[in-house]
């Protein structure tokens, strides 16, 4: 018999607006109906108790969680990430690599290619290749010794190892071959995202004309804004073709800087990400990122020289931060936490609560705490402790 769920009594956020006392009917992993008086019987019923019902969060930029890292290149690491992410409302993610020796990157890609998501887990949508095609002048926590200019031949070899699962690449457009590499990515339907870049605003504009569509962790490891040279930050904000990722932990960027991004880019071109590393969800202490020691406190993760090394942010807290500080509406929350990422990645059946879409759903109470997460029609997390 088909597995069915009827979700009732929710503040359901749809692309057309908010349904008070809304309902969602799920069958075999798909949303079959969204409305206010659904006349169908279900095997399972969930009372949303008036809470917000949104499309499940999509994290396009995450390196690790709960002791696991994509660069571990093990099935266990990806299983751990897929298991724990529903707790923060995330129903799908891009496994994000980082600058390392070519062999280490290849091993991580082969591991991702072989990975299969289990029912109730966050779905690994593919890989975000962050580096090594970045600027050594804006390395941040990317190991500088492995940084190199964009290399189409090397990328093709890696994409083969990944069995076509590389969906997004962070690169510096100003580096040698940068613009031609962007044209190649765009032609192959891969998200070209400008990050770890020392580009001028003119180079950012040229990159967008070549097919770049995104800016990686806005403000961080980008040439700064100056009134006589607006730099990569100015380009990320002003070039309409670019969506911008934001790490809304208010450590990577001041709350007013996040507000500026929201005002300039608008809810349709801002994407919440975590950029989380393996210490997310664990106690403060000593960890590593890309083979480099990282000191983790209650609030952040840094290299020995003080450089930020990813975050320990959850998507749940990113949402809470932008709601409480910027006062953004539930409709806009759905866009910045899910809808925009789905559009960027060409995921026609994710990112919005409409009939025919995947049943990837998060239910949050009025304080924006995650109460239930449904991944592909299977409950992946319940706030009462069961998962």
mmCIF file of C-alpha atoms in Angstrom:
data_model
loop_
_atom_site.group_PDB
_atom_site.id
_atom_site.type_symbol
_atom_site.label_atom_id
_atom_site.label_comp_id
_atom_site.label_asym_id
_atom_site.label_seq_id
_atom_site.Cartn_x
_atom_site.Cartn_y
_atom_site.Cartn_z
ATOM 1 C CA UNK A 1 0.000 0.000 0.000
ATOM 2 C CA UNK A 2 1.218 3.515 -0.798
ATOM 3 C CA UNK A 3 2.700 5.459 2.126
ATOM 4 C CA UNK A 4 0.647 8.622 2.734
ATOM 5 C CA UNK A 5 0.964 11.571 5.114
ATOM 6 C CA UNK A 6 -1.589 14.300 5.766
ATOM 7 C CA UNK A 7 -0.096 17.406 7.288
ATOM 8 C CA UNK A 8 -2.784 19.584 8.935
ATOM 9 C CA UNK A 9 -3.229 22.867 10.812
ATOM 10 C CA UNK A 10 -0.186 24.563 9.305
ATOM 11 C CA UNK A 11 0.727 28.068 8.217
ATOM 12 C CA UNK A 12 1.599 26.725 4.784
ATOM 13 C CA UNK A 13 3.935 28.909 2.716
ATOM 14 C CA UNK A 14 3.301 28.451 -1.014
ATOM 15 C CA UNK A 15 4.567 30.469 -4.011
ATOM 16 C CA UNK A 16 1.094 32.022 -4.307
ATOM 17 C CA UNK A 17 0.857 33.046 -0.658
ATOM 18 C CA UNK A 18 0.269 31.757 2.854
ATOM 19 C CA UNK A 19 -2.514 29.286 3.670
ATOM 20 C CA UNK A 20 -3.687 29.609 7.274
ATOM 21 C CA UNK A 21 -4.855 26.250 8.673
ATOM 22 C CA UNK A 22 -3.347 24.786 5.531
ATOM 23 C CA UNK A 23 -2.915 21.124 4.683
ATOM 24 C CA UNK A 24 -0.515 19.095 2.576
ATOM 25 C CA UNK A 25 -1.196 15.566 1.316
ATOM 26 C CA UNK A 26 1.837 13.405 0.537
ATOM 27 C CA UNK A 27 1.910 10.083 -1.261
ATOM 28 C CA UNK A 28 4.961 8.025 -2.273
ATOM 29 C CA UNK A 29 7.408 10.848 -1.701
ATOM 30 C CA UNK A 30 5.499 13.477 -3.671
ATOM 31 C CA UNK A 31 3.207 16.364 -2.746
ATOM 32 C CA UNK A 32 -0.188 15.432 -4.185
ATOM 33 C CA UNK A 33 -2.312 18.292 -2.896
ATOM 34 C CA UNK A 34 -1.967 21.583 -1.023
ATOM 35 C CA UNK A 35 -5.110 23.235 0.329
ATOM 36 C CA UNK A 36 -7.316 23.984 3.340
ATOM 37 C CA UNK A 37 -9.799 21.099 3.423
ATOM 38 C CA UNK A 38 -8.225 18.029 1.845
ATOM 39 C CA UNK A 39 -10.615 15.090 1.771
ATOM 40 C CA UNK A 40 -8.141 12.208 1.712
ATOM 41 C CA UNK A 41 -7.268 9.467 4.173
ATOM 42 C CA UNK A 42 -3.620 9.009 5.137
ATOM 43 C CA UNK A 43 -1.572 6.345 6.926
ATOM 44 C CA UNK A 44 0.014 9.062 9.031
ATOM 45 C CA UNK A 45 -1.146 12.477 10.172
ATOM 46 C CA UNK A 46 0.990 15.367 11.445
ATOM 47 C CA UNK A 47 -0.543 18.317 13.276
ATOM 48 C CA UNK A 48 1.619 21.356 12.532
ATOM 49 C CA UNK A 49 -0.012 23.169 15.480
ATOM 50 C CA UNK A 50 -0.135 26.427 13.561
ATOM 51 C CA UNK A 51 3.569 26.366 12.786
ATOM 52 C CA UNK A 52 5.190 27.444 9.549
ATOM 53 C CA UNK A 53 5.278 24.817 6.813
ATOM 54 C CA UNK A 54 7.996 25.545 4.262
ATOM 55 C CA UNK A 55 9.898 23.731 1.535
ATOM 56 C CA UNK A 56 12.824 21.872 3.095
ATOM 57 C CA UNK A 57 16.017 23.896 3.313
ATOM 58 C CA UNK A 58 18.634 23.426 0.584
ATOM 59 C CA UNK A 59 22.253 24.018 1.662
ATOM 60 C CA UNK A 60 24.355 24.607 -1.463
ATOM 61 C CA UNK A 61 27.571 25.099 0.487
ATOM 62 C CA UNK A 62 28.417 22.718 3.329
ATOM 63 C CA UNK A 63 31.706 20.935 4.006
ATOM 64 C CA UNK A 64 30.743 18.815 6.995
ATOM 65 C CA UNK A 65 28.875 18.233 10.255
ATOM 66 C CA UNK A 66 28.974 16.014 13.360
ATOM 67 C CA UNK A 67 32.609 15.006 12.894
ATOM 68 C CA UNK A 68 32.263 14.237 9.179
ATOM 69 C CA UNK A 69 33.796 16.123 6.241
ATOM 70 C CA UNK A 70 33.293 15.688 2.499
ATOM 71 C CA UNK A 71 37.077 15.518 2.079
ATOM 72 C CA UNK A 72 37.198 12.432 4.333
ATOM 73 C CA UNK A 73 36.166 10.660 1.124
ATOM 74 C CA UNK A 74 34.296 7.935 3.007
ATOM 75 C CA UNK A 75 30.740 6.668 2.700
ATOM 76 C CA UNK A 76 30.412 7.040 6.486
ATOM 77 C CA UNK A 77 31.135 10.787 6.273
ATOM 78 C CA UNK A 78 28.378 11.446 3.738
ATOM 79 C CA UNK A 79 25.975 9.148 5.613
ATOM 80 C CA UNK A 80 26.628 11.128 8.796
ATOM 81 C CA UNK A 81 25.905 14.421 7.051
ATOM 82 C CA UNK A 82 22.764 13.067 5.381
ATOM 83 C CA UNK A 83 21.584 11.681 8.747
ATOM 84 C CA UNK A 84 22.058 14.809 10.853
ATOM 85 C CA UNK A 85 21.061 17.627 8.481
ATOM 86 C CA UNK A 86 17.276 17.035 8.757
ATOM 87 C CA UNK A 87 17.556 18.090 12.426
ATOM 88 C CA UNK A 88 18.193 21.666 11.211
ATOM 89 C CA UNK A 89 15.484 21.508 8.539
ATOM 90 C CA UNK A 90 17.809 20.712 5.632
ATOM 91 C CA UNK A 91 16.368 18.202 3.170
ATOM 92 C CA UNK A 92 19.045 18.410 0.468
ATOM 93 C CA UNK A 93 22.597 19.677 0.067
ATOM 94 C CA UNK A 94 25.625 19.960 -2.158
ATOM 95 C CA UNK A 95 28.609 18.089 -0.713
ATOM 96 C CA UNK A 96 31.269 20.807 -0.821
ATOM 97 C CA UNK A 97 34.919 19.991 -1.420
ATOM 98 C CA UNK A 98 37.859 22.305 -0.845
ATOM 99 C CA UNK A 99 41.288 23.056 -2.226
ATOM 100 C CA UNK A 100 43.540 20.048 -1.731
ATOM 101 C CA UNK A 101 45.952 17.877 -3.701
ATOM 102 C CA UNK A 102 44.316 16.681 -6.963
ATOM 103 C CA UNK A 103 44.289 13.076 -5.730
ATOM 104 C CA UNK A 104 42.465 14.030 -2.526
ATOM 105 C CA UNK A 105 39.823 15.923 -4.504
ATOM 106 C CA UNK A 106 39.421 12.983 -6.885
ATOM 107 C CA UNK A 107 38.932 10.583 -3.973
ATOM 108 C CA UNK A 108 36.192 12.815 -2.511
ATOM 109 C CA UNK A 109 34.497 13.037 -5.909
ATOM 110 C CA UNK A 110 34.570 9.281 -6.479
ATOM 111 C CA UNK A 111 33.112 8.787 -3.012
ATOM 112 C CA UNK A 112 30.303 11.244 -3.754
ATOM 113 C CA UNK A 113 29.592 9.537 -7.070
ATOM 114 C CA UNK A 114 29.036 6.231 -5.276
ATOM 115 C CA UNK A 115 26.844 7.672 -2.506
ATOM 116 C CA UNK A 116 23.133 6.871 -2.341
ATOM 117 C CA UNK A 117 20.732 8.692 -0.041
ATOM 118 C CA UNK A 118 18.552 6.519 2.220
ATOM 119 C CA UNK A 119 14.875 7.223 3.059
ATOM 120 C CA UNK A 120 14.506 9.995 5.618
ATOM 121 C CA UNK A 121 17.982 11.413 4.993
ATOM 122 C CA UNK A 122 18.843 14.760 3.469
ATOM 123 C CA UNK A 123 19.457 14.146 -0.227
ATOM 124 C CA UNK A 124 22.945 14.763 -1.559
ATOM 125 C CA UNK A 125 22.176 16.612 -4.791
ATOM 126 C CA UNK A 126 25.736 16.562 -6.079
ATOM 127 C CA UNK A 127 29.030 18.317 -5.458
ATOM 128 C CA UNK A 128 30.045 21.938 -5.038
ATOM 129 C CA UNK A 129 33.712 22.148 -6.088
ATOM 130 C CA UNK A 130 35.106 25.016 -3.993
ATOM 131 C CA UNK A 131 38.636 25.519 -5.278
ATOM 132 C CA UNK A 132 41.349 24.943 -6.306
ATOM 133 C CA UNK A 133 40.545 27.398 -9.143
ATOM 134 C CA UNK A 134 40.611 30.451 -6.852
ATOM 135 C CA UNK A 135 42.863 33.430 -6.152
ATOM 136 C CA UNK A 136 45.901 32.900 -3.922
ATOM 137 C CA UNK A 137 45.376 36.523 -2.820
ATOM 138 C CA UNK A 138 41.999 35.563 -1.330
ATOM 139 C CA UNK A 139 42.789 32.034 -0.145
ATOM 140 C CA UNK A 140 41.207 32.311 3.297
ATOM 141 C CA UNK A 141 41.129 28.774 4.682
ATOM 142 C CA UNK A 142 41.878 27.215 1.269
ATOM 143 C CA UNK A 143 45.424 25.732 1.436
ATOM 144 C CA UNK A 144 47.434 28.074 -0.780
ATOM 145 C CA UNK A 145 49.934 25.456 -1.966
ATOM 146 C CA UNK A 146 47.233 23.642 -3.963
ATOM 147 C CA UNK A 147 45.555 26.688 -5.533
ATOM 148 C CA UNK A 148 45.856 26.801 -9.334
ATOM 149 C CA UNK A 149 44.277 28.638 -12.296
ATOM 150 C CA UNK A 150 41.098 27.206 -13.853
ATOM 151 C CA UNK A 151 42.009 24.097 -15.839
ATOM 152 C CA UNK A 152 39.388 22.651 -18.198
ATOM 153 C CA UNK A 153 41.273 19.386 -18.679
ATOM 154 C CA UNK A 154 41.619 18.811 -14.929
ATOM 155 C CA UNK A 155 37.959 19.689 -14.419
ATOM 156 C CA UNK A 156 36.856 17.191 -17.068
ATOM 157 C CA UNK A 157 38.864 14.479 -15.317
ATOM 158 C CA UNK A 158 37.263 15.350 -12.002
ATOM 159 C CA UNK A 159 33.785 15.478 -13.502
ATOM 160 C CA UNK A 160 34.387 12.004 -14.915
ATOM 161 C CA UNK A 161 35.474 10.781 -11.476
ATOM 162 C CA UNK A 162 32.316 12.356 -10.035
ATOM 163 C CA UNK A 163 30.172 10.663 -12.701
ATOM 164 C CA UNK A 164 28.767 14.065 -13.656
ATOM 165 C CA UNK A 165 27.760 15.051 -10.124
ATOM 166 C CA UNK A 166 29.675 18.353 -9.961
ATOM 167 C CA UNK A 167 26.785 20.844 -10.018
ATOM 168 C CA UNK A 168 28.573 24.013 -8.935
ATOM 169 C CA UNK A 169 32.112 25.434 -9.013
ATOM 170 C CA UNK A 170 33.546 28.321 -6.999
ATOM 171 C CA UNK A 171 36.306 30.089 -8.915
ATOM 172 C CA UNK A 172 38.131 33.388 -9.333
ATOM 173 C CA UNK A 173 37.208 34.824 -12.761
ATOM 174 C CA UNK A 174 40.274 37.069 -12.957
ATOM 175 C CA UNK A 175 42.704 34.157 -12.939
ATOM 176 C CA UNK A 176 44.210 32.836 -16.198
ATOM 177 C CA UNK A 177 41.555 31.034 -18.316
ATOM 178 C CA UNK A 178 38.868 32.215 -15.872
ATOM 179 C CA UNK A 179 36.437 33.661 -18.385
ATOM 180 C CA UNK A 180 36.711 30.791 -20.864
ATOM 181 C CA UNK A 181 36.240 28.346 -17.993
ATOM 182 C CA UNK A 182 33.053 30.147 -16.952
ATOM 183 C CA UNK A 183 31.740 29.849 -20.514
ATOM 184 C CA UNK A 184 32.484 26.109 -20.403
ATOM 185 C CA UNK A 185 30.645 25.657 -17.071
ATOM 186 C CA UNK A 186 27.657 27.650 -18.313
ATOM 187 C CA UNK A 187 27.486 25.569 -21.501
ATOM 188 C CA UNK A 188 27.461 22.394 -19.375
ATOM 189 C CA UNK A 189 24.692 23.666 -17.085
ATOM 190 C CA UNK A 190 26.966 23.977 -14.051
ATOM 191 C CA UNK A 191 26.603 26.888 -11.618
ATOM 192 C CA UNK A 192 29.664 29.146 -11.922
ATOM 193 C CA UNK A 193 30.041 31.018 -8.637
ATOM 194 C CA UNK A 194 32.577 33.802 -8.063
ATOM 195 C CA UNK A 195 34.435 33.328 -4.811
ATOM 196 C CA UNK A 196 37.841 33.575 -3.175
ATOM 197 C CA UNK A 197 38.387 36.257 -5.786
ATOM 198 C CA UNK A 198 40.348 39.483 -6.147
ATOM 199 C CA UNK A 199 38.311 40.565 -9.189
ATOM 200 C CA UNK A 200 37.556 44.147 -10.131
ATOM 201 C CA UNK A 201 33.954 45.150 -10.709
ATOM 202 C CA UNK A 202 34.667 45.128 -14.463
ATOM 203 C CA UNK A 203 35.856 41.523 -14.212
ATOM 204 C CA UNK A 204 32.741 40.588 -12.225
ATOM 205 C CA UNK A 205 30.592 42.130 -14.958
ATOM 206 C CA UNK A 206 32.564 40.283 -17.641
ATOM 207 C CA UNK A 207 32.165 37.025 -15.690
ATOM 208 C CA UNK A 208 28.393 37.496 -15.578
ATOM 209 C CA UNK A 209 28.343 38.128 -19.321
ATOM 210 C CA UNK A 210 30.316 34.887 -19.760
ATOM 211 C CA UNK A 211 27.676 32.961 -17.803
ATOM 212 C CA UNK A 212 28.504 33.257 -14.086
ATOM 213 C CA UNK A 213 25.321 33.265 -12.005
ATOM 214 C CA UNK A 214 26.398 33.413 -8.368
ATOM 215 C CA UNK A 215 28.764 34.841 -5.747
ATOM 216 C CA UNK A 216 30.174 32.526 -3.073
ATOM 217 C CA UNK A 217 29.816 33.579 0.595
ATOM 218 C CA UNK A 218 29.288 37.271 -0.130
ATOM 219 C CA UNK A 219 31.815 39.645 1.505
ATOM 220 C CA UNK A 220 34.163 36.848 2.601
ATOM 221 C CA UNK A 221 37.467 36.469 0.702
ATOM 222 C CA UNK A 222 36.471 39.004 -1.943
ATOM 223 C CA UNK A 223 38.211 42.190 -3.061
ATOM 224 C CA UNK A 224 36.582 44.859 -0.901
ATOM 225 C CA UNK A 225 34.236 47.645 -1.873
ATOM 226 C CA UNK A 226 35.882 51.013 -2.460
ATOM 227 C CA UNK A 227 34.134 54.021 -3.950
ATOM 228 C CA UNK A 228 36.739 54.236 -6.730
ATOM 229 C CA UNK A 229 36.908 50.448 -7.294
ATOM 230 C CA UNK A 230 33.819 48.593 -6.061
ATOM 231 C CA UNK A 231 35.640 45.253 -6.432
ATOM 232 C CA UNK A 232 34.145 41.794 -6.220
ATOM 233 C CA UNK A 233 31.820 42.816 -3.382
ATOM 234 C CA UNK A 234 30.426 45.687 -5.437
ATOM 235 C CA UNK A 235 30.028 43.377 -8.407
ATOM 236 C CA UNK A 236 28.280 40.695 -6.383
ATOM 237 C CA UNK A 237 25.823 43.280 -5.071
ATOM 238 C CA UNK A 238 25.224 45.274 -8.237
ATOM 239 C CA UNK A 239 25.321 42.745 -11.090
ATOM 240 C CA UNK A 240 21.723 41.603 -11.410
ATOM 241 C CA UNK A 241 22.622 38.273 -13.023
ATOM 242 C CA UNK A 242 24.377 37.136 -9.843
ATOM 243 C CA UNK A 243 22.671 35.543 -6.874
ATOM 244 C CA UNK A 244 24.647 35.885 -3.648
ATOM 245 C CA UNK A 245 25.288 33.289 -0.956
ATOM 246 C CA UNK A 246 25.253 34.621 2.605
ATOM 247 C CA UNK A 247 26.533 32.977 5.800
ATOM 248 C CA UNK A 248 24.061 34.561 8.223
ATOM 249 C CA UNK A 249 25.830 33.647 11.459
ATOM 250 C CA UNK A 250 26.607 37.363 11.993
ATOM 251 C CA UNK A 251 30.251 36.411 12.476
ATOM 252 C CA UNK A 252 31.217 36.098 8.826
ATOM 253 C CA UNK A 253 29.245 39.276 8.120
ATOM 254 C CA UNK A 254 27.818 42.023 10.336
ATOM 255 C CA UNK A 255 24.010 41.965 10.584
ATOM 256 C CA UNK A 256 23.892 45.322 8.771
ATOM 257 C CA UNK A 257 26.002 43.875 5.930
ATOM 258 C CA UNK A 258 23.472 41.042 5.599
ATOM 259 C CA UNK A 259 20.686 43.638 5.652
ATOM 260 C CA UNK A 260 22.468 45.575 2.901
ATOM 261 C CA UNK A 261 22.650 42.419 0.778
ATOM 262 C CA UNK A 262 18.951 41.743 1.353
ATOM 263 C CA UNK A 263 17.991 45.297 0.405
ATOM 264 C CA UNK A 264 20.149 45.366 -2.731
ATOM 265 C CA UNK A 265 19.744 41.807 -4.038
ATOM 266 C CA UNK A 266 16.193 41.282 -2.837
ATOM 267 C CA UNK A 267 14.656 38.033 -1.661
ATOM 268 C CA UNK A 268 14.881 36.511 -5.153
ATOM 269 C CA UNK A 269 18.679 36.689 -5.380
ATOM 270 C CA UNK A 270 19.898 35.897 -1.868
ATOM 271 C CA UNK A 271 20.757 32.337 -0.797
ATOM 272 C CA UNK A 272 21.324 31.259 2.805
ATOM 273 C CA UNK A 273 24.151 28.760 3.227
ATOM 274 C CA UNK A 274 26.047 27.406 6.239
ATOM 275 C CA UNK A 275 29.576 26.778 4.869
ATOM 276 C CA UNK A 276 29.711 24.488 7.908
ATOM 277 C CA UNK A 277 32.697 22.302 8.743
ATOM 278 C CA UNK A 278 32.954 19.037 10.667
ATOM 279 C CA UNK A 279 32.632 20.613 14.139
ATOM 280 C CA UNK A 280 29.022 21.675 13.556
ATOM 281 C CA UNK A 281 26.912 20.002 16.218
ATOM 282 C CA UNK A 282 29.925 19.029 18.354
ATOM 283 C CA UNK A 283 31.620 20.461 21.429
ATOM 284 C CA UNK A 284 34.204 23.259 21.138
ATOM 285 C CA UNK A 285 37.744 21.973 20.663
ATOM 286 C CA UNK A 286 40.418 21.221 18.121
ATOM 287 C CA UNK A 287 39.370 19.992 14.663
ATOM 288 C CA UNK A 288 40.661 20.216 11.103
ATOM 289 C CA UNK A 289 39.634 21.601 7.740
ATOM 290 C CA UNK A 290 41.469 20.509 4.624
ATOM 291 C CA UNK A 291 44.288 19.120 6.727
ATOM 292 C CA UNK A 292 44.701 22.372 8.663
ATOM 293 C CA UNK A 293 44.154 22.587 12.440
ATOM 294 C CA UNK A 294 41.049 24.561 13.397
ATOM 295 C CA UNK A 295 40.145 25.913 16.835
ATOM 296 C CA UNK A 296 36.396 25.832 17.431
ATOM 297 C CA UNK A 297 34.627 27.848 20.126
ATOM 298 C CA UNK A 298 30.929 28.114 20.987
ATOM 299 C CA UNK A 299 30.511 30.600 18.124
ATOM 300 C CA UNK A 300 33.122 30.131 15.386
ATOM 301 C CA UNK A 301 35.903 28.085 13.773
ATOM 302 C CA UNK A 302 39.310 29.612 12.997
ATOM 303 C CA UNK A 303 42.774 28.665 11.782
ATOM 304 C CA UNK A 304 45.729 29.303 14.085
ATOM 305 C CA UNK A 305 46.235 32.760 12.508
ATOM 306 C CA UNK A 306 42.632 33.754 13.263
ATOM 307 C CA UNK A 307 41.275 33.206 9.724
ATOM 308 C CA UNK A 308 37.672 31.978 9.726
ATOM 309 C CA UNK A 309 37.587 28.329 8.647
ATOM 310 C CA UNK A 310 34.013 27.698 7.604
ATOM 311 C CA UNK A 311 31.276 27.909 10.216
ATOM 312 C CA UNK A 312 29.364 25.850 12.764
ATOM 313 C CA UNK A 313 26.089 27.433 11.648
ATOM 314 C CA UNK A 314 22.878 25.483 11.096
ATOM 315 C CA UNK A 315 20.291 26.448 8.488
ATOM 316 C CA UNK A 316 17.751 26.708 11.333
ATOM 317 C CA UNK A 317 19.825 29.408 13.048
ATOM 318 C CA UNK A 318 20.532 31.187 9.762
ATOM 319 C CA UNK A 319 16.771 31.461 9.252
ATOM 320 C CA UNK A 320 16.192 32.607 12.846
ATOM 321 C CA UNK A 321 18.867 35.274 12.460
ATOM 322 C CA UNK A 322 17.459 36.794 9.274
ATOM 323 C CA UNK A 323 13.890 36.672 10.559
ATOM 324 C CA UNK A 324 14.690 38.258 13.913
ATOM 325 C CA UNK A 325 17.190 40.823 12.654
ATOM 326 C CA UNK A 326 15.853 41.713 9.211
ATOM 327 C CA UNK A 327 12.195 40.937 9.852
ATOM 328 C CA UNK A 328 11.824 39.108 6.559
ATOM 329 C CA UNK A 329 8.492 37.483 5.759
ATOM 330 C CA UNK A 330 7.779 33.731 5.658
ATOM 331 C CA UNK A 331 7.356 34.037 1.872
ATOM 332 C CA UNK A 332 10.865 35.467 1.580
ATOM 333 C CA UNK A 333 12.260 32.879 4.013
ATOM 334 C CA UNK A 334 11.041 30.161 1.634
ATOM 335 C CA UNK A 335 12.951 31.828 -1.212
ATOM 336 C CA UNK A 336 16.272 32.458 0.550
ATOM 337 C CA UNK A 337 16.380 29.073 2.306
ATOM 338 C CA UNK A 338 15.172 26.852 -0.530
ATOM 339 C CA UNK A 339 13.495 28.298 -3.615
ATOM 340 C CA UNK A 340 16.445 30.292 -4.956
ATOM 341 C CA UNK A 341 18.883 27.414 -4.522
ATOM 342 C CA UNK A 342 16.474 25.067 -6.311
ATOM 343 C CA UNK A 343 16.174 27.520 -9.203
ATOM 344 C CA UNK A 344 19.950 27.965 -9.476
ATOM 345 C CA UNK A 345 20.458 24.200 -9.607
ATOM 346 C CA UNK A 346 17.609 23.618 -12.064
ATOM 347 C CA UNK A 347 15.643 21.494 -9.576
ATOM 348 C CA UNK A 348 12.144 21.828 -10.984
ATOM 349 C CA UNK A 349 10.571 19.600 -8.300
ATOM 350 C CA UNK A 350 12.158 21.206 -5.237
ATOM 351 C CA UNK A 351 12.046 24.563 -3.505
ATOM 352 C CA UNK A 352 8.292 25.159 -3.349
ATOM 353 C CA UNK A 353 5.208 23.524 -1.878
ATOM 354 C CA UNK A 354 3.063 22.726 -4.906
ATOM 355 C CA UNK A 355 1.406 19.545 -6.154
ATOM 356 C CA UNK A 356 3.807 17.393 -8.155
ATOM 357 C CA UNK A 357 6.935 18.455 -6.245
ATOM 358 C CA UNK A 358 9.120 16.282 -4.044
ATOM 359 C CA UNK A 359 7.782 16.045 -0.497
ATOM 360 C CA UNK A 360 10.738 17.861 1.069
ATOM 361 C CA UNK A 361 9.136 19.846 3.885
ATOM 362 C CA UNK A 362 10.144 21.514 7.140
ATOM 363 C CA UNK A 363 7.687 22.449 9.899
ATOM 364 C CA UNK A 364 8.813 25.179 12.303
ATOM 365 C CA UNK A 365 7.063 26.614 15.326
ATOM 366 C CA UNK A 366 6.332 30.339 15.636
ATOM 367 C CA UNK A 367 9.821 30.859 17.104
ATOM 368 C CA UNK A 368 11.278 29.264 13.936
ATOM 369 C CA UNK A 369 12.499 26.133 15.726
ATOM 370 C CA UNK A 370 12.400 22.996 13.573
ATOM 371 C CA UNK A 371 9.663 20.599 14.742
ATOM 372 C CA UNK A 372 9.493 18.104 11.855
ATOM 373 C CA UNK A 373 11.517 17.527 8.723
ATOM 374 C CA UNK A 374 10.164 15.372 5.896
ATOM 375 C CA UNK A 375 12.687 14.188 3.319
ATOM 376 C CA UNK A 376 11.181 12.730 0.157
ATOM 377 C CA UNK A 377 7.945 11.860 1.951
ATOM 378 C CA UNK A 378 9.676 10.188 4.929
ATOM 379 C CA UNK A 379 9.995 11.807 8.348
ATOM 380 C CA UNK A 380 13.705 12.458 8.880
ATOM 381 C CA UNK A 381 13.446 14.369 12.140
ATOM 382 C CA UNK A 382 10.924 14.969 14.936
ATOM 383 C CA UNK A 383 11.534 17.516 17.682
ATOM 384 C CA UNK A 384 10.454 15.105 20.424
ATOM 385 C CA UNK A 385 13.796 13.353 20.110
ATOM 386 C CA UNK A 386 12.909 10.643 17.636
ATOM 387 C CA UNK A 387 14.673 10.767 14.295
#
